[in-house]
PDB file of C-alpha atoms in Angstrom:
ATOM      1  CA  UNK T   1     108.711 127.528 120.719  1.00 57.00           C
ATOM      2  CA  UNK T   2     107.200 124.501 118.883  1.00 73.00           C
ATOM      3  CA  UNK T   3     105.258 123.218 121.871  1.00 80.00           C
ATOM      4  CA  UNK T   4     103.963 126.657 122.419  1.00 85.00           C
ATOM      5  CA  UNK T   5     103.053 127.015 118.755  1.00 85.00           C
ATOM      6  CA  UNK T   6     101.036 123.803 118.806  1.00 85.00           C
ATOM      7  CA  UNK T   7      99.259 124.796 121.973  1.00 88.00           C
ATOM      8  CA  UNK T   8      98.065 128.121 120.511  1.00 90.00           C
ATOM      9  CA  UNK T   9      96.856 126.333 117.373  1.00 90.00           C
ATOM     10  CA  UNK T  10      94.871 123.730 119.693  1.00 89.00           C
ATOM     11  CA  UNK T  11      93.424 126.570 121.606  1.00 91.00           C
ATOM     12  CA  UNK T  12      92.368 128.794 118.737  1.00 93.00           C
ATOM     13  CA  UNK T  13      91.096 126.258 116.415  1.00 94.00           C
ATOM     14  CA  UNK T  14      88.119 125.956 118.904  1.00 94.00           C
ATOM     15  CA  UNK T  15      88.126 129.822 119.578  1.00 95.00           C
ATOM     16  CA  UNK T  16      84.643 131.229 120.112  1.00 95.00           C
ATOM     17  CA  UNK T  17      85.349 133.814 117.393  1.00 96.00           C
ATOM     18  CA  UNK T  18      84.686 131.969 114.067  1.00 96.00           C
ATOM     19  CA  UNK T  19      87.248 134.396 112.083  1.00 96.00           C
ATOM     20  CA  UNK T  20      90.037 133.121 114.515  1.00 96.00           C
ATOM     21  CA  UNK T  21      88.892 129.332 113.859  1.00 96.00           C
ATOM     22  CA  UNK T  22      88.992 130.216 110.008  1.00 96.00           C
ATOM     23  CA  UNK T  23      92.522 131.784 110.353  1.00 95.00           C
ATOM     24  CA  UNK T  24      93.997 128.735 112.262  1.00 95.00           C
ATOM     25  CA  UNK T  25      92.544 126.547 109.499  1.00 95.00           C
ATOM     26  CA  UNK T  26      94.007 128.460 106.818  1.00 93.00           C
ATOM     27  CA  UNK T  27      97.383 128.470 108.727  1.00 92.00           C
ATOM     28  CA  UNK T  28      97.435 124.760 109.382  1.00 92.00           C
ATOM     29  CA  UNK T  29      99.263 123.349 106.428  1.00 92.00           C
ATOM     30  CA  UNK T  30     102.343 125.832 106.579  1.00 90.00           C
ATOM     31  CA  UNK T  31     102.719 125.844 110.225  1.00 89.00           C
ATOM     32  CA  UNK T  32     102.410 122.077 110.914  1.00 89.00           C
ATOM     33  CA  UNK T  33     104.598 121.523 107.937  1.00 90.00           C
ATOM     34  CA  UNK T  34     107.377 124.011 109.494  1.00 88.00           C
ATOM     35  CA  UNK T  35     106.963 122.106 112.860  1.00 86.00           C
ATOM     36  CA  UNK T  36     107.404 118.886 111.310  1.00 87.00           C
ATOM     37  CA  UNK T  37     104.363 117.153 112.575  1.00 86.00           C
ATOM     38  CA  UNK T  38     100.530 117.233 112.648  1.00 86.00           C
ATOM     39  CA  UNK T  39      99.729 115.817 115.930  1.00 85.00           C
ATOM     40  CA  UNK T  40      96.496 113.747 116.611  1.00 87.00           C
ATOM     41  CA  UNK T  41      94.824 116.191 118.958  1.00 89.00           C
ATOM     42  CA  UNK T  42      95.122 118.972 116.420  1.00 90.00           C
ATOM     43  CA  UNK T  43      94.020 116.840 113.599  1.00 91.00           C
ATOM     44  CA  UNK T  44      90.807 115.828 115.429  1.00 92.00           C
ATOM     45  CA  UNK T  45      89.963 119.389 116.098  1.00 93.00           C
ATOM     46  CA  UNK T  46      90.545 120.295 112.513  1.00 93.00           C
ATOM     47  CA  UNK T  47      88.242 117.447 111.409  1.00 90.00           C
ATOM     48  CA  UNK T  48      85.550 118.669 113.706  1.00 91.00           C
ATOM     49  CA  UNK T  49      85.717 122.082 111.722  1.00 92.00           C
ATOM     50  CA  UNK T  50      83.881 120.139 108.994  1.00 87.00           C
ATOM     51  CA  UNK T  51      80.665 120.293 111.073  1.00 87.00           C
ATOM     52  CA  UNK T  52      81.120 123.833 112.502  1.00 91.00           C
ATOM     53  CA  UNK T  53      78.208 125.884 112.887  1.00 90.00           C
ATOM     54  CA  UNK T  54      79.604 128.582 110.700  1.00 92.00           C
ATOM     55  CA  UNK T  55      79.668 128.055 106.789  1.00 89.00           C
ATOM     56  CA  UNK T  56      82.938 129.942 106.274  1.00 93.00           C
ATOM     57  CA  UNK T  57      84.680 127.760 108.934  1.00 94.00           C
ATOM     58  CA  UNK T  58      83.186 124.571 107.001  1.00 90.00           C
ATOM     59  CA  UNK T  59      84.329 126.096 103.717  1.00 88.00           C
ATOM     60  CA  UNK T  60      87.803 126.757 104.921  1.00 92.00           C
ATOM     61  CA  UNK T  61      88.208 123.160 106.346  1.00 91.00           C
ATOM     62  CA  UNK T  62      87.375 121.832 102.969  1.00 87.00           C
ATOM     63  CA  UNK T  63      89.480 124.307 100.924  1.00 87.00           C
ATOM     64  CA  UNK T  64      92.441 123.886 103.039  1.00 90.00           C
ATOM     65  CA  UNK T  65      92.733 120.175 101.732  1.00 87.00           C
ATOM     66  CA  UNK T  66      94.600 121.460  98.589  1.00 84.00           C
ATOM     67  CA  UNK T  67      97.411 123.007 100.906  1.00 89.00           C
ATOM     68  CA  UNK T  68      97.442 119.854 103.123  1.00 89.00           C
ATOM     69  CA  UNK T  69      97.795 117.684 100.075  1.00 84.00           C
ATOM     70  CA  UNK T  70     100.767 119.799  98.980  1.00 85.00           C
ATOM     71  CA  UNK T  71     102.345 119.960 102.610  1.00 88.00           C
ATOM     72  CA  UNK T  72     101.718 116.276 103.574  1.00 87.00           C
ATOM     73  CA  UNK T  73     101.268 114.334 100.328  1.00 83.00           C
ATOM     74  CA  UNK T  74      97.976 112.859  98.963  1.00 76.00           C
ATOM     75  CA  UNK T  75      98.523 109.588 100.970  1.00 80.00           C
ATOM     76  CA  UNK T  76      98.377 111.472 104.272  1.00 85.00           C
ATOM     77  CA  UNK T  77      95.501 113.335 103.282  1.00 84.00           C
ATOM     78  CA  UNK T  78      93.538 110.263 102.407  1.00 79.00           C
ATOM     79  CA  UNK T  79      94.528 108.380 105.552  1.00 84.00           C
ATOM     80  CA  UNK T  80      93.877 111.304 107.896  1.00 86.00           C
ATOM     81  CA  UNK T  81      91.235 113.362 106.266  1.00 86.00           C
ATOM     82  CA  UNK T  82      89.321 111.948 103.427  1.00 78.00           C
ATOM     83  CA  UNK T  83      88.917 108.557 105.191  1.00 79.00           C
ATOM     84  CA  UNK T  84      87.445 110.001 108.341  1.00 79.00           C
ATOM     85  CA  UNK T  85      85.035 112.227 106.001  1.00 76.00           C
ATOM     86  CA  UNK T  86      83.876 109.151 104.005  1.00 71.00           C
ATOM     87  CA  UNK T  87      81.120 108.094 106.591  1.00 68.00           C
ATOM     88  CA  UNK T  88      80.019 111.793 106.629  1.00 63.00           C
ATOM     89  CA  UNK T  89      78.139 111.233 103.408  1.00 59.00           C
ATOM     90  CA  UNK T  90      75.191 109.960 105.832  1.00 61.00           C
ATOM     91  CA  UNK T  91      75.142 113.059 107.823  1.00 66.00           C
ATOM     92  CA  UNK T  92      71.788 114.445 108.217  1.00 67.00           C
ATOM     93  CA  UNK T  93      73.140 118.024 107.752  1.00 73.00           C
ATOM     94  CA  UNK T  94      73.483 118.914 104.104  1.00 72.00           C
ATOM     95  CA  UNK T  95      76.129 121.487 104.937  1.00 73.00           C
ATOM     96  CA  UNK T  96      78.491 118.734 106.317  1.00 74.00           C
ATOM     97  CA  UNK T  97      78.011 116.534 103.266  1.00 74.00           C
ATOM     98  CA  UNK T  98      78.743 119.676 101.056  1.00 76.00           C
ATOM     99  CA  UNK T  99      82.044 120.068 102.866  1.00 78.00           C
ATOM    100  CA  UNK T 100      82.906 116.633 102.350  1.00 76.00           C
ATOM    101  CA  UNK T 101      82.386 116.670  98.707  1.00 75.00           C
ATOM    102  CA  UNK T 102      84.346 119.922  98.358  1.00 77.00           C
ATOM    103  CA  UNK T 103      87.212 118.150 100.322  1.00 79.00           C
ATOM    104  CA  UNK T 104      87.297 115.513  97.763  1.00 74.00           C
ATOM    105  CA  UNK T 105      87.244 117.807  95.080  1.00 75.00           C
ATOM    106  CA  UNK T 106      90.196 119.832  96.558  1.00 74.00           C
ATOM    107  CA  UNK T 107      92.199 116.527  96.832  1.00 73.00           C
ATOM    108  CA  UNK T 108      91.963 115.315  93.249  1.00 71.00           C
ATOM    109  CA  UNK T 109      94.978 115.991  91.280  1.00 66.00           C
ATOM    110  CA  UNK T 110      96.399 114.690  88.076  1.00 57.00           C
ATOM    111  CA  UNK T 111      99.423 113.120  89.854  1.00 60.00           C
ATOM    112  CA  UNK T 112      97.337 110.945  91.875  1.00 60.00           C
ATOM    113  CA  UNK T 113      97.898 107.193  91.520  1.00 61.00           C
ATOM    114  CA  UNK T 114      95.077 105.212  89.747  1.00 59.00           C
ATOM    115  CA  UNK T 115      94.001 103.268  92.904  1.00 62.00           C
ATOM    116  CA  UNK T 116      93.666 106.544  94.918  1.00 64.00           C
ATOM    117  CA  UNK T 117      91.318 108.045  92.175  1.00 63.00           C
ATOM    118  CA  UNK T 118      89.427 104.651  91.815  1.00 64.00           C
ATOM    119  CA  UNK T 119      88.976 104.886  95.696  1.00 66.00           C
ATOM    120  CA  UNK T 120      87.741 108.564  95.233  1.00 65.00           C
ATOM    121  CA  UNK T 121      85.361 107.739  92.527  1.00 65.00           C
ATOM    122  CA  UNK T 122      83.797 104.876  94.459  1.00 67.00           C
ATOM    123  CA  UNK T 123      82.916 107.156  97.330  1.00 66.00           C
ATOM    124  CA  UNK T 124      81.717 109.675  94.816  1.00 65.00           C
ATOM    125  CA  UNK T 125      79.223 107.307  93.128  1.00 65.00           C
ATOM    126  CA  UNK T 126      77.952 106.268  96.509  1.00 66.00           C
ATOM    127  CA  UNK T 127      77.407 110.103  97.472  1.00 64.00           C
ATOM    128  CA  UNK T 128      75.400 110.323  94.175  1.00 65.00           C
ATOM    129  CA  UNK T 129      73.205 107.364  94.917  1.00 67.00           C
ATOM    130  CA  UNK T 130      72.264 108.585  98.666  1.00 69.00           C
ATOM    131  CA  UNK T 131      72.311 112.380  98.132  1.00 70.00           C
ATOM    132  CA  UNK T 132      68.658 113.915  98.332  1.00 76.00           C
ATOM    133  CA  UNK T 133      69.640 117.629  98.084  1.00 76.00           C
ATOM    134  CA  UNK T 134      69.610 118.557  94.415  1.00 80.00           C
ATOM    135  CA  UNK T 135      72.419 121.137  94.591  1.00 77.00           C
ATOM    136  CA  UNK T 136      74.758 118.903  96.393  1.00 74.00           C
ATOM    137  CA  UNK T 137      73.876 115.930  93.855  1.00 75.00           C
ATOM    138  CA  UNK T 138      74.892 118.618  91.095  1.00 77.00           C
ATOM    139  CA  UNK T 139      77.991 119.279  92.870  1.00 75.00           C
ATOM    140  CA  UNK T 140      78.812 115.548  93.170  1.00 73.00           C
ATOM    141  CA  UNK T 141      78.359 115.080  89.547  1.00 73.00           C
ATOM    142  CA  UNK T 142      80.724 117.983  88.768  1.00 76.00           C
ATOM    143  CA  UNK T 143      83.200 116.318  91.109  1.00 73.00           C
ATOM    144  CA  UNK T 144      82.885 112.947  89.045  1.00 71.00           C
ATOM    145  CA  UNK T 145      83.721 115.098  85.879  1.00 72.00           C
ATOM    146  CA  UNK T 146      86.831 116.359  87.686  1.00 71.00           C
ATOM    147  CA  UNK T 147      87.772 112.865  88.611  1.00 70.00           C
ATOM    148  CA  UNK T 148      87.306 111.741  85.135  1.00 68.00           C
ATOM    149  CA  UNK T 149      89.627 114.505  84.015  1.00 69.00           C
ATOM    150  CA  UNK T 150      92.466 113.411  86.201  1.00 65.00           C
ATOM    151  CA  UNK T 151      92.057 109.586  85.597  1.00 62.00           C
ATOM    152  CA  UNK T 152      93.549 107.561  82.948  1.00 62.00           C
ATOM    153  CA  UNK T 153      91.386 106.276  80.182  1.00 65.00           C
ATOM    154  CA  UNK T 154      91.222 102.643  81.586  1.00 65.00           C
ATOM    155  CA  UNK T 155      89.972 103.888  84.941  1.00 58.00           C
ATOM    156  CA  UNK T 156      87.284 106.236  83.114  1.00 57.00           C
ATOM    157  CA  UNK T 157      86.217 103.204  81.050  1.00 61.00           C
ATOM    158  CA  UNK T 158      85.928 100.562  83.841  1.00 62.00           C
ATOM    159  CA  UNK T 159      84.889 102.537  86.786  1.00 57.00           C
ATOM    160  CA  UNK T 160      83.462 105.925  86.027  1.00 51.00           C
ATOM    161  CA  UNK T 161      81.106 104.770  83.183  1.00 53.00           C
TER     162      UNK T 161
END
């Protein structure tokens, strides 16, 4: 049964109906956790959804990061999702850059280790420097405030300021 479930996920995450793609993305954390693995093929197809032509699919890709963090732990999310998204700060499409910022926002959590938050902050600060779209620049600034809220005082003093 597990191989068939994986195949259904792989097929439907690329479905021509955007609502099906969004549903699969929303189900990924729970289903892959129950299966015990998040295989590379499915991960690559999920990551491609950050650049989907449909806004709701990109939003779902970013928002599901919270559930992925809860199902697979923050280290997995950084290694497999956020590190892949980091170069997307240079993507010419503002909507892809927006999804990237929202994914980082979803991943931030008070239980994160200082060095993980510091890495996030470094990425966020680079995003502010390179961003041209005012609304995304504001979103990145808000994300920096969220990072400051979950970081310890030393990190805020040394890195965020």
